[in-house]
PDB file of C-alpha atoms in Angstrom:
ATOM      1  CA  MET E   7      -0.022   0.034  -0.466  1.00  0.00           C
ATOM      2  CA  SER E   8       1.390   3.258  -0.951  1.00  0.00           C
ATOM      3  CA  ASN E   9       2.010   6.080   1.280  1.00  0.00           C
ATOM      4  CA  THR E  10       2.104   8.688  -1.256  1.00  0.00           C
ATOM      5  CA  THR E  11      -0.731  11.917  -0.833  1.00  0.00           C
ATOM      6  CA  HIS E  12      -1.301  13.603  -3.963  1.00  0.00           C
ATOM      7  CA  HIS E  13      -1.555  17.495  -4.038  1.00  0.00           C
ATOM      8  CA  THR E  14      -2.751  20.290  -6.142  1.00  0.00           C
ATOM      9  CA  VAL E  15       0.328  22.308  -5.158  1.00  0.00           C
ATOM     10  CA  VAL E  16       3.790  21.661  -3.379  1.00  0.00           C
ATOM     11  CA  ILE E  17       6.109  24.306  -2.485  1.00  0.00           C
ATOM     12  CA  ILE E  18       9.799  23.190  -1.755  1.00  0.00           C
ATOM     13  CA  GLY E  19      11.565  25.850   0.525  1.00  0.00           C
ATOM     14  CA  SER E  20      10.344  28.313   3.131  1.00  0.00           C
ATOM     15  CA  GLY E  21      11.590  31.872   2.370  1.00  0.00           C
ATOM     16  CA  PRO E  22       9.788  34.812   1.545  1.00  0.00           C
ATOM     17  CA  ALA E  23       9.247  33.227  -1.991  1.00  0.00           C
ATOM     18  CA  GLY E  24       7.901  30.206  -0.687  1.00  0.00           C
ATOM     19  CA  LEU E  25       5.559  31.350   1.989  1.00  0.00           C
ATOM     20  CA  THR E  26       4.276  34.716  -0.219  1.00  0.00           C
ATOM     21  CA  ALA E  27       3.465  31.943  -2.743  1.00  0.00           C
ATOM     22  CA  ALA E  28       1.980  29.384   0.026  1.00  0.00           C
ATOM     23  CA  ILE E  29      -0.340  32.619   1.052  1.00  0.00           C
ATOM     24  CA  TYR E  30      -1.511  33.146  -2.365  1.00  0.00           C
ATOM     25  CA  ALA E  31      -1.921  29.611  -3.164  1.00  0.00           C
ATOM     26  CA  ALA E  32      -3.670  28.838  -0.250  1.00  0.00           C
ATOM     27  CA  ARG E  33      -6.397  31.742  -0.465  1.00  0.00           C
ATOM     28  CA  ALA E  34      -6.723  30.732  -4.059  1.00  0.00           C
ATOM     29  CA  ASN E  35      -7.962  27.293  -2.217  1.00  0.00           C
ATOM     30  CA  LEU E  36      -5.403  25.377  -4.145  1.00  0.00           C
ATOM     31  CA  ASN E  37      -4.141  23.773  -0.359  1.00  0.00           C
ATOM     32  CA  PRO E  38      -0.838  23.582  -0.906  1.00  0.00           C
ATOM     33  CA  VAL E  39       1.832  21.945   1.138  1.00  0.00           C
ATOM     34  CA  VAL E  40       5.035  23.641   1.866  1.00  0.00           C
ATOM     35  CA  VAL E  41       8.017  21.784   2.581  1.00  0.00           C
ATOM     36  CA  GLU E  42      10.149  23.821   4.428  1.00  0.00           C
ATOM     37  CA  GLY E  43      13.610  22.336   4.942  1.00  0.00           C
ATOM     38  CA  GLU E  44      15.235  20.951   8.297  1.00  0.00           C
ATOM     39  CA  PRO E  45      16.306  23.263  10.617  1.00  0.00           C
ATOM     40  CA  SER E  46      19.753  21.218  11.304  1.00  0.00           C
ATOM     41  CA  SER E  47      20.919  22.070   7.227  1.00  0.00           C
ATOM     42  CA  THR E  48      21.782  25.741   6.576  1.00  0.00           C
ATOM     43  CA  SER E  49      21.286  25.217   2.666  1.00  0.00           C
ATOM     44  CA  ASP E  50      17.674  24.270   3.421  1.00  0.00           C
ATOM     45  CA  GLN E  51      16.927  26.727   6.467  1.00  0.00           C
ATOM     46  CA  PRO E  52      13.189  26.770   7.300  1.00  0.00           C
ATOM     47  CA  GLY E  53      12.712  30.668   6.773  1.00  0.00           C
ATOM     48  CA  GLY E  54      15.689  30.927   4.211  1.00  0.00           C
ATOM     49  CA  GLN E  55      18.396  33.103   5.251  1.00  0.00           C
ATOM     50  CA  LEU E  56      16.747  35.584   7.066  1.00  0.00           C
ATOM     51  CA  MET E  57      16.207  33.012   9.737  1.00  0.00           C
ATOM     52  CA  LEU E  58      19.829  33.973  10.119  1.00  0.00           C
ATOM     53  CA  THR E  59      19.511  37.734  10.166  1.00  0.00           C
ATOM     54  CA  THR E  60      18.749  40.081  12.908  1.00  0.00           C
ATOM     55  CA  ASP E  61      17.437  43.848  12.332  1.00  0.00           C
ATOM     56  CA  VAL E  62      15.553  43.764   9.218  1.00  0.00           C
ATOM     57  CA  GLU E  63      14.902  47.757   8.140  1.00  0.00           C
ATOM     58  CA  ASN E  64      14.420  47.415   4.677  1.00  0.00           C
ATOM     59  CA  TYR E  65      11.252  45.527   4.622  1.00  0.00           C
ATOM     60  CA  PRO E  66       7.847  47.040   4.159  1.00  0.00           C
ATOM     61  CA  GLY E  67       5.801  47.773   6.555  1.00  0.00           C
ATOM     62  CA  PHE E  68       8.131  47.625   9.343  1.00  0.00           C
ATOM     63  CA  PRO E  69       9.286  51.264  10.168  1.00  0.00           C
ATOM     64  CA  ASP E  70      10.897  50.228  13.563  1.00  0.00           C
ATOM     65  CA  GLY E  71      12.478  47.523  11.730  1.00  0.00           C
ATOM     66  CA  VAL E  72      12.194  43.253  12.694  1.00  0.00           C
ATOM     67  CA  MET E  73      14.214  40.656  13.523  1.00  0.00           C
ATOM     68  CA  GLY E  74      14.493  38.038  10.757  1.00  0.00           C
ATOM     69  CA  PRO E  75      13.020  35.168  12.350  1.00  0.00           C
ATOM     70  CA  ASP E  76      10.028  37.257  13.726  1.00  0.00           C
ATOM     71  CA  LEU E  77       9.175  38.252  10.170  1.00  0.00           C
ATOM     72  CA  MET E  78       9.421  34.525   8.607  1.00  0.00           C
ATOM     73  CA  HIS E  79       7.212  33.232  11.714  1.00  0.00           C
ATOM     74  CA  LYS E  80       4.295  36.014  10.803  1.00  0.00           C
ATOM     75  CA  PHE E  81       5.028  34.911   7.079  1.00  0.00           C
ATOM     76  CA  ARG E  82       4.434  30.984   8.225  1.00  0.00           C
ATOM     77  CA  GLU E  83       1.339  32.251  10.508  1.00  0.00           C
ATOM     78  CA  GLN E  84      -0.310  33.531   7.525  1.00  0.00           C
ATOM     79  CA  ALA E  85      -0.119  30.999   4.846  1.00  0.00           C
ATOM     80  CA  GLN E  86      -1.016  28.702   7.895  1.00  0.00           C
ATOM     81  CA  ARG E  87      -4.458  31.335   8.828  1.00  0.00           C
ATOM     82  CA  PHE E  88      -5.219  30.207   5.066  1.00  0.00           C
ATOM     83  CA  GLY E  89      -4.789  26.576   5.140  1.00  0.00           C
ATOM     84  CA  ALA E  90      -1.504  25.913   3.892  1.00  0.00           C
ATOM     85  CA  GLN E  91       0.095  22.822   5.272  1.00  0.00           C
ATOM     86  CA  MET E  92       3.942  22.682   6.963  1.00  0.00           C
ATOM     87  CA  VAL E  93       6.015  20.008   6.919  1.00  0.00           C
ATOM     88  CA  THR E  94       9.716  20.450   8.303  1.00  0.00           C
ATOM     89  CA  ASP E  95      11.285  17.734   6.080  1.00  0.00           C
ATOM     90  CA  LYS E  96      14.084  17.684   3.477  1.00  0.00           C
ATOM     91  CA  VAL E  97      13.179  17.680  -0.133  1.00  0.00           C
ATOM     92  CA  THR E  98      15.486  14.868  -1.460  1.00  0.00           C
ATOM     93  CA  LYS E  99      14.531  14.001  -4.864  1.00  0.00           C
ATOM     94  CA  VAL E 100      12.183  14.944  -7.373  1.00  0.00           C
ATOM     95  CA  ASP E 101      10.676  13.659 -10.462  1.00  0.00           C
ATOM     96  CA  PHE E 102       9.177  16.095 -13.262  1.00  0.00           C
ATOM     97  CA  SER E 103       9.287  13.971 -16.223  1.00  0.00           C
ATOM     98  CA  LYS E 104       5.958  13.467 -15.956  1.00  0.00           C
ATOM     99  CA  ARG E 105       2.670  14.114 -14.514  1.00  0.00           C
ATOM    100  CA  PRO E 106       2.023  14.178 -11.467  1.00  0.00           C
ATOM    101  CA  PHE E 107       5.239  15.293 -10.530  1.00  0.00           C
ATOM    102  CA  GLY E 108       7.296  13.358  -7.829  1.00  0.00           C
ATOM    103  CA  VAL E 109       9.070  14.467  -4.170  1.00  0.00           C
ATOM    104  CA  TRP E 110      10.394  12.572  -2.423  1.00  0.00           C
ATOM    105  CA  THR E 111      11.334  13.514   1.240  1.00  0.00           C
ATOM    106  CA  GLY E 112      13.991  11.316   3.798  1.00  0.00           C
ATOM    107  CA  GLU E 113      15.098   8.082   2.997  1.00  0.00           C
ATOM    108  CA  ALA E 114      15.172   6.854  -0.863  1.00  0.00           C
ATOM    109  CA  THR E 115      12.104   4.851  -1.572  1.00  0.00           C
ATOM    110  CA  PRO E 116      10.165   3.652  -4.683  1.00  0.00           C
ATOM    111  CA  GLU E 117       7.453   5.834  -4.470  1.00  0.00           C
ATOM    112  CA  PRO E 118       7.465   9.703  -4.134  1.00  0.00           C
ATOM    113  CA  THR E 119       6.438  11.090  -0.501  1.00  0.00           C
ATOM    114  CA  TYR E 120       4.010  13.522  -2.470  1.00  0.00           C
ATOM    115  CA  THR E 121       2.761  13.570  -6.203  1.00  0.00           C
ATOM    116  CA  ALA E 122       1.731  17.006  -7.281  1.00  0.00           C
ATOM    117  CA  GLU E 123      -0.325  18.449 -10.448  1.00  0.00           C
ATOM    118  CA  SER E 124       1.963  21.922  -9.968  1.00  0.00           C
ATOM    119  CA  VAL E 125       5.403  22.408  -7.933  1.00  0.00           C
ATOM    120  CA  ILE E 126       6.774  25.684  -6.777  1.00  0.00           C
ATOM    121  CA  VAL E 127      10.509  25.652  -6.511  1.00  0.00           C
ATOM    122  CA  SER E 128      11.740  28.035  -3.360  1.00  0.00           C
ATOM    123  CA  THR E 129      14.845  27.002  -2.124  1.00  0.00           C
ATOM    124  CA  GLY E 130      16.961  29.854  -2.074  1.00  0.00           C
ATOM    125  CA  ALA E 131      20.683  30.697  -2.549  1.00  0.00           C
ATOM    126  CA  GLN E 132      23.204  30.492   0.371  1.00  0.00           C
ATOM    127  CA  SER E 133      26.196  33.228   0.813  1.00  0.00           C
ATOM    128  CA  ILE E 134      29.465  31.502   0.345  1.00  0.00           C
ATOM    129  CA  MET E 135      31.449  31.879   3.566  1.00  0.00           C
ATOM    130  CA  LEU E 136      34.861  30.806   4.424  1.00  0.00           C
ATOM    131  CA  GLY E 137      34.109  27.932   6.913  1.00  0.00           C
ATOM    132  CA  LEU E 138      35.842  29.380   9.801  1.00  0.00           C
ATOM    133  CA  GLU E 139      34.379  28.945  13.763  1.00  0.00           C
ATOM    134  CA  ARG E 140      31.997  30.532  15.044  1.00  0.00           C
ATOM    135  CA  GLU E 141      30.745  32.321  11.172  1.00  0.00           C
ATOM    136  CA  ALA E 142      27.162  31.041  12.314  1.00  0.00           C
ATOM    137  CA  GLU E 143      26.622  32.481  14.988  1.00  0.00           C
ATOM    138  CA  LEU E 144      28.631  35.641  13.931  1.00  0.00           C
ATOM    139  CA  VAL E 145      26.574  36.322  11.247  1.00  0.00           C
ATOM    140  CA  GLY E 146      24.213  39.444  12.416  1.00  0.00           C
ATOM    141  CA  HIS E 147      26.503  40.226  14.815  1.00  0.00           C
ATOM    142  CA  GLY E 148      28.955  42.372  12.575  1.00  0.00           C
ATOM    143  CA  LEU E 149      29.205  38.957  10.056  1.00  0.00           C
ATOM    144  CA  SER E 150      27.080  40.122   6.994  1.00  0.00           C
ATOM    145  CA  THR E 151      26.643  38.737   4.142  1.00  0.00           C
ATOM    146  CA  CYS E 152      24.199  41.989   2.223  1.00  0.00           C
ATOM    147  CA  ALA E 153      25.339  45.354   1.997  1.00  0.00           C
ATOM    148  CA  THR E 154      22.097  46.808   0.623  1.00  0.00           C
ATOM    149  CA  CYS E 155      20.442  45.040   4.203  1.00  0.00           C
ATOM    150  CA  ASP E 156      22.711  46.169   6.627  1.00  0.00           C
ATOM    151  CA  GLY E 157      24.845  48.522   5.585  1.00  0.00           C
ATOM    152  CA  PHE E 158      23.316  51.405   7.441  1.00  0.00           C
ATOM    153  CA  PHE E 159      24.025  49.899  10.883  1.00  0.00           C
ATOM    154  CA  PHE E 160      28.035  50.571  10.214  1.00  0.00           C
ATOM    155  CA  ARG E 161      28.041  54.157   9.727  1.00  0.00           C
ATOM    156  CA  ASP E 162      31.108  56.395  10.265  1.00  0.00           C
ATOM    157  CA  GLN E 163      32.664  53.006  11.281  1.00  0.00           C
ATOM    158  CA  GLU E 164      35.571  51.781   9.393  1.00  0.00           C
ATOM    159  CA  ILE E 165      34.606  47.607   7.789  1.00  0.00           C
ATOM    160  CA  ALA E 166      35.903  45.547   5.303  1.00  0.00           C
ATOM    161  CA  VAL E 167      34.615  43.658   2.592  1.00  0.00           C
ATOM    162  CA  VAL E 168      36.195  40.065   1.502  1.00  0.00           C
ATOM    163  CA  GLY E 169      36.077  39.625  -2.411  1.00  0.00           C
ATOM    164  CA  GLY E 170      37.788  40.657  -5.230  1.00  0.00           C
ATOM    165  CA  GLY E 171      35.026  40.695  -8.325  1.00  0.00           C
ATOM    166  CA  ASP E 172      32.253  42.963  -9.353  1.00  0.00           C
ATOM    167  CA  SER E 173      30.065  41.653  -6.446  1.00  0.00           C
ATOM    168  CA  ALA E 174      33.091  42.852  -3.832  1.00  0.00           C
ATOM    169  CA  MET E 175      33.405  45.966  -5.712  1.00  0.00           C
ATOM    170  CA  GLU E 176      29.622  46.779  -5.360  1.00  0.00           C
ATOM    171  CA  GLU E 177      29.287  46.104  -1.656  1.00  0.00           C
ATOM    172  CA  ALA E 178      32.680  47.931  -1.471  1.00  0.00           C
ATOM    173  CA  THR E 179      31.471  51.133  -3.318  1.00  0.00           C
ATOM    174  CA  PHE E 180      28.229  51.029  -1.808  1.00  0.00           C
ATOM    175  CA  LEU E 181      29.201  50.842   1.890  1.00  0.00           C
ATOM    176  CA  THR E 182      31.109  54.018   1.388  1.00  0.00           C
ATOM    177  CA  LYS E 183      27.542  55.674   1.625  1.00  0.00           C
ATOM    178  CA  PHE E 184      27.566  54.873   5.212  1.00  0.00           C
ATOM    179  CA  ALA E 185      31.693  53.515   6.745  1.00  0.00           C
ATOM    180  CA  SER E 186      34.118  55.781   7.254  1.00  0.00           C
ATOM    181  CA  LYS E 187      36.272  53.500   5.464  1.00  0.00           C
ATOM    182  CA  VAL E 188      35.885  49.988   3.502  1.00  0.00           C
ATOM    183  CA  THR E 189      38.832  48.184   3.191  1.00  0.00           C
ATOM    184  CA  ILE E 190      38.594  45.129   0.530  1.00  0.00           C
ATOM    185  CA  ILE E 191      40.780  42.137   1.470  1.00  0.00           C
ATOM    186  CA  HIS E 192      41.868  39.836  -1.553  1.00  0.00           C
ATOM    187  CA  ARG E 193      44.047  37.110  -1.731  1.00  0.00           C
ATOM    188  CA  ARG E 194      45.395  37.900  -5.046  1.00  0.00           C
ATOM    189  CA  ASP E 195      47.488  41.138  -6.007  1.00  0.00           C
ATOM    190  CA  GLN E 196      44.793  42.169  -8.682  1.00  0.00           C
ATOM    191  CA  LEU E 197      41.194  42.309  -8.906  1.00  0.00           C
ATOM    192  CA  ARG E 198      38.781  39.982 -11.154  1.00  0.00           C
ATOM    193  CA  ALA E 199      36.255  42.642 -11.539  1.00  0.00           C
ATOM    194  CA  SER E 200      35.322  44.401 -14.363  1.00  0.00           C
ATOM    195  CA  LYS E 201      36.937  47.010 -15.321  1.00  0.00           C
ATOM    196  CA  ILE E 202      34.781  49.530 -14.874  1.00  0.00           C
ATOM    197  CA  MET E 203      33.866  48.719 -11.342  1.00  0.00           C
ATOM    198  CA  GLN E 204      37.682  48.680 -10.352  1.00  0.00           C
ATOM    199  CA  ASP E 205      37.775  52.021 -11.800  1.00  0.00           C
ATOM    200  CA  ARG E 206      35.060  52.851  -9.506  1.00  0.00           C
ATOM    201  CA  ALA E 207      36.183  51.221  -6.737  1.00  0.00           C
ATOM    202  CA  PHE E 208      40.016  52.599  -6.631  1.00  0.00           C
ATOM    203  CA  ALA E 209      38.927  55.963  -7.369  1.00  0.00           C
ATOM    204  CA  ASN E 210      37.177  56.076  -4.013  1.00  0.00           C
ATOM    205  CA  GLU E 211      38.642  57.776  -1.428  1.00  0.00           C
ATOM    206  CA  LYS E 212      36.846  55.881   1.206  1.00  0.00           C
ATOM    207  CA  ILE E 213      38.219  52.334  -0.053  1.00  0.00           C
ATOM    208  CA  GLU E 214      41.538  50.970   0.469  1.00  0.00           C
ATOM    209  CA  PHE E 215      42.735  47.210  -0.690  1.00  0.00           C
ATOM    210  CA  LEU E 216      44.644  44.486   1.650  1.00  0.00           C
ATOM    211  CA  TRP E 217      46.627  42.641  -1.285  1.00  0.00           C
ATOM    212  CA  ASN E 218      47.537  39.035  -0.756  1.00  0.00           C
ATOM    213  CA  HIS E 219      45.848  38.659   2.153  1.00  0.00           C
ATOM    214  CA  VAL E 220      42.838  36.128   3.308  1.00  0.00           C
ATOM    215  CA  VAL E 221      40.642  36.206   6.050  1.00  0.00           C
ATOM    216  CA  VAL E 222      41.552  32.988   9.363  1.00  0.00           C
ATOM    217  CA  ASP E 223      40.143  33.538  12.233  1.00  0.00           C
ATOM    218  CA  TYR E 224      36.739  36.562  13.518  1.00  0.00           C
ATOM    219  CA  LEU E 225      37.887  38.308  16.475  1.00  0.00           C
ATOM    220  CA  GLY E 226      35.494  39.347  19.097  1.00  0.00           C
ATOM    221  CA  ASN E 227      32.661  37.916  21.350  1.00  0.00           C
ATOM    222  CA  ASP E 228      29.230  38.685  20.791  1.00  0.00           C
ATOM    223  CA  LYS E 229      29.888  40.412  18.226  1.00  0.00           C
ATOM    224  CA  LEU E 230      32.720  40.950  15.569  1.00  0.00           C
ATOM    225  CA  GLU E 231      35.186  43.123  16.620  1.00  0.00           C
ATOM    226  CA  GLY E 232      38.223  42.511  13.989  1.00  0.00           C
ATOM    227  CA  VAL E 233      39.737  39.791  11.999  1.00  0.00           C
ATOM    228  CA  LYS E 234      43.081  37.718  12.039  1.00  0.00           C
ATOM    229  CA  VAL E 235      44.282  37.875   8.359  1.00  0.00           C
ATOM    230  CA  ARG E 236      47.397  36.157   7.102  1.00  0.00           C
ATOM    231  CA  HIS E 237      49.254  36.875   3.954  1.00  0.00           C
ATOM    232  CA  THR E 238      49.221  34.492   0.558  1.00  0.00           C
ATOM    233  CA  GLN E 239      53.229  34.598   0.420  1.00  0.00           C
ATOM    234  CA  ASN E 240      54.968  35.162   3.732  1.00  0.00           C
ATOM    235  CA  SER E 241      52.340  33.840   6.079  1.00  0.00           C
ATOM    236  CA  HIS E 242      52.719  36.407   8.231  1.00  0.00           C
ATOM    237  CA  GLU E 243      49.895  37.084  10.757  1.00  0.00           C
ATOM    238  CA  SER E 244      48.103  40.067  11.828  1.00  0.00           C
ATOM    239  CA  GLU E 245      45.123  41.347  13.610  1.00  0.00           C
ATOM    240  CA  LEU E 246      42.622  44.341  11.966  1.00  0.00           C
ATOM    241  CA  ALA E 247      39.901  46.183  13.722  1.00  0.00           C
ATOM    242  CA  PHE E 248      36.807  46.541  12.392  1.00  0.00           C
ATOM    243  CA  ALA E 249      32.897  46.759  13.156  1.00  0.00           C
ATOM    244  CA  GLY E 250      31.863  44.789  10.288  1.00  0.00           C
ATOM    245  CA  LEU E 251      33.003  42.249   7.996  1.00  0.00           C
ATOM    246  CA  PHE E 252      31.062  41.991   4.543  1.00  0.00           C
ATOM    247  CA  MET E 253      31.569  38.223   2.598  1.00  0.00           C
ATOM    248  CA  ALA E 254      31.393  38.872  -1.304  1.00  0.00           C
ATOM    249  CA  ILE E 255      32.682  36.190  -2.949  1.00  0.00           C
ATOM    250  CA  GLY E 256      29.463  34.833  -4.128  1.00  0.00           C
ATOM    251  CA  HIS E 257      26.420  33.326  -3.831  1.00  0.00           C
ATOM    252  CA  LYS E 258      25.263  29.318  -4.697  1.00  0.00           C
ATOM    253  CA  PRO E 259      22.084  27.757  -5.115  1.00  0.00           C
ATOM    254  CA  ASN E 260      20.350  25.588  -3.581  1.00  0.00           C
ATOM    255  CA  THR E 261      19.504  23.727  -7.140  1.00  0.00           C
ATOM    256  CA  ASP E 262      21.624  20.401  -6.986  1.00  0.00           C
ATOM    257  CA  LEU E 263      18.297  18.577  -6.557  1.00  0.00           C
ATOM    258  CA  PHE E 264      17.181  19.685  -9.712  1.00  0.00           C
ATOM    259  CA  ALA E 265      20.301  19.310 -12.210  1.00  0.00           C
ATOM    260  CA  GLY E 266      19.029  17.137 -15.291  1.00  0.00           C
ATOM    261  CA  GLN E 267      15.669  18.402 -14.567  1.00  0.00           C
ATOM    262  CA  LEU E 268      15.211  21.944 -14.558  1.00  0.00           C
ATOM    263  CA  ASP E 269      17.302  24.426 -17.044  1.00  0.00           C
ATOM    264  CA  MET E 270      19.894  26.574 -15.238  1.00  0.00           C
ATOM    265  CA  LYS E 271      22.837  28.814 -15.905  1.00  0.00           C
ATOM    266  CA  ASP E 272      26.441  27.716 -15.925  1.00  0.00           C
ATOM    267  CA  SER E 273      26.604  29.634 -12.040  1.00  0.00           C
ATOM    268  CA  GLY E 274      23.684  26.942 -11.051  1.00  0.00           C
ATOM    269  CA  TYR E 275      20.522  29.745 -11.030  1.00  0.00           C
ATOM    270  CA  LEU E 276      17.698  28.427 -12.807  1.00  0.00           C
ATOM    271  CA  ILE E 277      16.583  29.729 -15.467  1.00  0.00           C
ATOM    272  CA  THR E 278      12.658  30.879 -16.285  1.00  0.00           C
ATOM    273  CA  LYS E 279      10.907  32.435 -19.308  1.00  0.00           C
ATOM    274  CA  PRO E 280      11.229  36.319 -18.899  1.00  0.00           C
ATOM    275  CA  ASP E 281       8.364  38.194 -16.977  1.00  0.00           C
ATOM    276  CA  SER E 282       7.418  34.888 -15.826  1.00  0.00           C
ATOM    277  CA  THR E 283       8.800  32.171 -13.177  1.00  0.00           C
ATOM    278  CA  SER E 284       7.537  29.258 -15.562  1.00  0.00           C
ATOM    279  CA  THR E 285      10.618  26.987 -15.550  1.00  0.00           C
ATOM    280  CA  ASN E 286      11.647  24.434 -19.139  1.00  0.00           C
ATOM    281  CA  VAL E 287       8.966  22.417 -17.350  1.00  0.00           C
ATOM    282  CA  GLU E 288       5.285  23.112 -17.697  1.00  0.00           C
ATOM    283  CA  GLY E 289       3.921  23.403 -13.975  1.00  0.00           C
ATOM    284  CA  VAL E 290       7.046  24.011 -12.332  1.00  0.00           C
ATOM    285  CA  PHE E 291       7.451  27.499 -11.233  1.00  0.00           C
ATOM    286  CA  ALA E 292      10.959  29.117  -9.370  1.00  0.00           C
ATOM    287  CA  CYS E 293      10.999  31.919  -7.598  1.00  0.00           C
ATOM    288  CA  GLY E 294      13.083  33.782  -4.629  1.00  0.00           C
ATOM    289  CA  ASP E 295      17.034  33.729  -4.647  1.00  0.00           C
ATOM    290  CA  VAL E 296      17.075  30.401  -6.370  1.00  0.00           C
ATOM    291  CA  GLN E 297      16.354  32.311  -9.614  1.00  0.00           C
ATOM    292  CA  ASP E 298      17.113  35.693  -8.890  1.00  0.00           C
ATOM    293  CA  ASP E 299      20.760  36.545  -9.014  1.00  0.00           C
ATOM    294  CA  VAL E 300      20.225  40.197  -9.801  1.00  0.00           C
ATOM    295  CA  TYR E 301      18.637  41.695  -6.540  1.00  0.00           C
ATOM    296  CA  ARG E 302      18.794  39.093  -3.426  1.00  0.00           C
ATOM    297  CA  GLN E 303      16.345  40.852  -1.646  1.00  0.00           C
ATOM    298  CA  ALA E 304      13.395  39.434   0.631  1.00  0.00           C
ATOM    299  CA  VAL E 305      11.047  41.774  -0.788  1.00  0.00           C
ATOM    300  CA  THR E 306      11.509  40.783  -4.379  1.00  0.00           C
ATOM    301  CA  ALA E 307      11.866  37.240  -3.223  1.00  0.00           C
ATOM    302  CA  ALA E 308       8.174  38.072  -2.129  1.00  0.00           C
ATOM    303  CA  GLY E 309       7.257  38.966  -5.107  1.00  0.00           C
ATOM    304  CA  SER E 310       8.500  36.635  -7.175  1.00  0.00           C
ATOM    305  CA  GLY E 311       6.358  33.944  -5.103  1.00  0.00           C
ATOM    306  CA  CYS E 312       3.442  36.010  -5.617  1.00  0.00           C
ATOM    307  CA  MET E 313       3.907  35.875  -9.254  1.00  0.00           C
ATOM    308  CA  ALA E 314       4.636  31.954  -9.161  1.00  0.00           C
ATOM    309  CA  ALA E 315       1.482  31.550  -7.238  1.00  0.00           C
ATOM    310  CA  ILE E 316      -0.336  33.590  -9.723  1.00  0.00           C
ATOM    311  CA  GLU E 317       0.879  31.336 -12.693  1.00  0.00           C
ATOM    312  CA  ALA E 318       0.584  28.249 -11.077  1.00  0.00           C
ATOM    313  CA  GLU E 319      -3.259  28.816 -10.177  1.00  0.00           C
ATOM    314  CA  ARG E 320      -3.866  29.900 -14.185  1.00  0.00           C
ATOM    315  CA  TRP E 321      -1.775  27.794 -15.373  1.00  0.00           C
ATOM    316  CA  LEU E 322      -3.842  24.639 -13.448  1.00  0.00           C
ATOM    317  CA  GLU E 323      -7.350  26.408 -14.266  1.00  0.00           C
ATOM    318  CA  ALA E 324      -5.942  26.458 -18.145  1.00  0.00           C
ATOM    319  CA  GLN E 325      -5.241  22.269 -17.257  1.00  0.00           C
ATOM    320  CA  HIS E 326      -8.647  21.862 -16.146  1.00  0.00           C
ATOM    321  CA  SER E 327     -10.527  24.034 -18.761  1.00  0.00           C
TER     322      SER E 327
END
C-alpha cells in the first residue's frame, strides 16, 4: 500500500518567496503543502536566510525594523491561517519527467512522498562563506552577507569586504555611503572585477585594498570586533580591527536537487521565462533567490513568490478548462 499523498500544489522551500507563494496559493483554495526544510541544514533552513538575520530595516511595513526570524514567523503564520500545510522535512529527490510530479523526502523509497499537479521551487541560495569557526553565530552580529541590508548599521565606522569580483566592488562602493572607511581584503594582487567596477573602486577615496591576504579567524566574543589575516606569500599573520565584515565571494543557489531536470545557468541559478516564474517544465515554477542572481532581497523574493502562485493557479485552471 502506497503512503504517497497527492496535492494540487507542493512548494519546496519556505523563505519569503515560498511562504508568499503559500499565502497566495492557499487563498486560491489550492491547499498547498510547503516542505520547509530542516533546521539543522544551512542550505535548507526553514524560513530561509532571514532566519540568520537580526535587524531587518528595509522590509516595507516595519518602520522600526523587525527581527529576521520574527518576520518569517509572521509569514508562516499568515500562510497557515489560510490553510497552507507546513511539513518540516527536506526534499531529497524530485521527478519532473511526468505528471503528476513526484517529490521525495527523507530516505530513498520507490514511491514518492508526495505527488503534485504543480510544483513551486523556492529553495533559495546561500552566501559562500569562509568556513571559519563561529561563523554562523556571528552572522548578524558584525558579519554580513548583504551590504544593502546591513550597511546602514555601520555608519561612520571602519569595515571590510572580502572578495575581488564585481560583487565585492559593488558592495564596497555602496558601503562607502555609510562607513568611514572600507577595506577590501583580497587573496591576490589583482582583482577579478570588470574594468569599470575596478576603476570605480580605485577612484573612491574611502576604499583601501589589502592585497594578498586571507581572513583566518574572527575576533570578538558576542559580536565581531576584527579579523586575523594571513599574507598569502609569506604567511605573516596580523590582527585588524573592524566593526563589520561583509562576505562578497559569491552565492550558491540551492539547485543540486534539480540538475538534469530544470534548465539552469552555469552558475546554477534556475532559468525562468522572461517576465515569468515558469521553468522549462510546464507546471513547475521557480521564485526567489533560487532564480534571482541580481537583486537577492526579501521583498523581491516575496514578489516573485506571489507571481509563482498566481501563475500556478492560472496554469492549473487552463489544464482543467
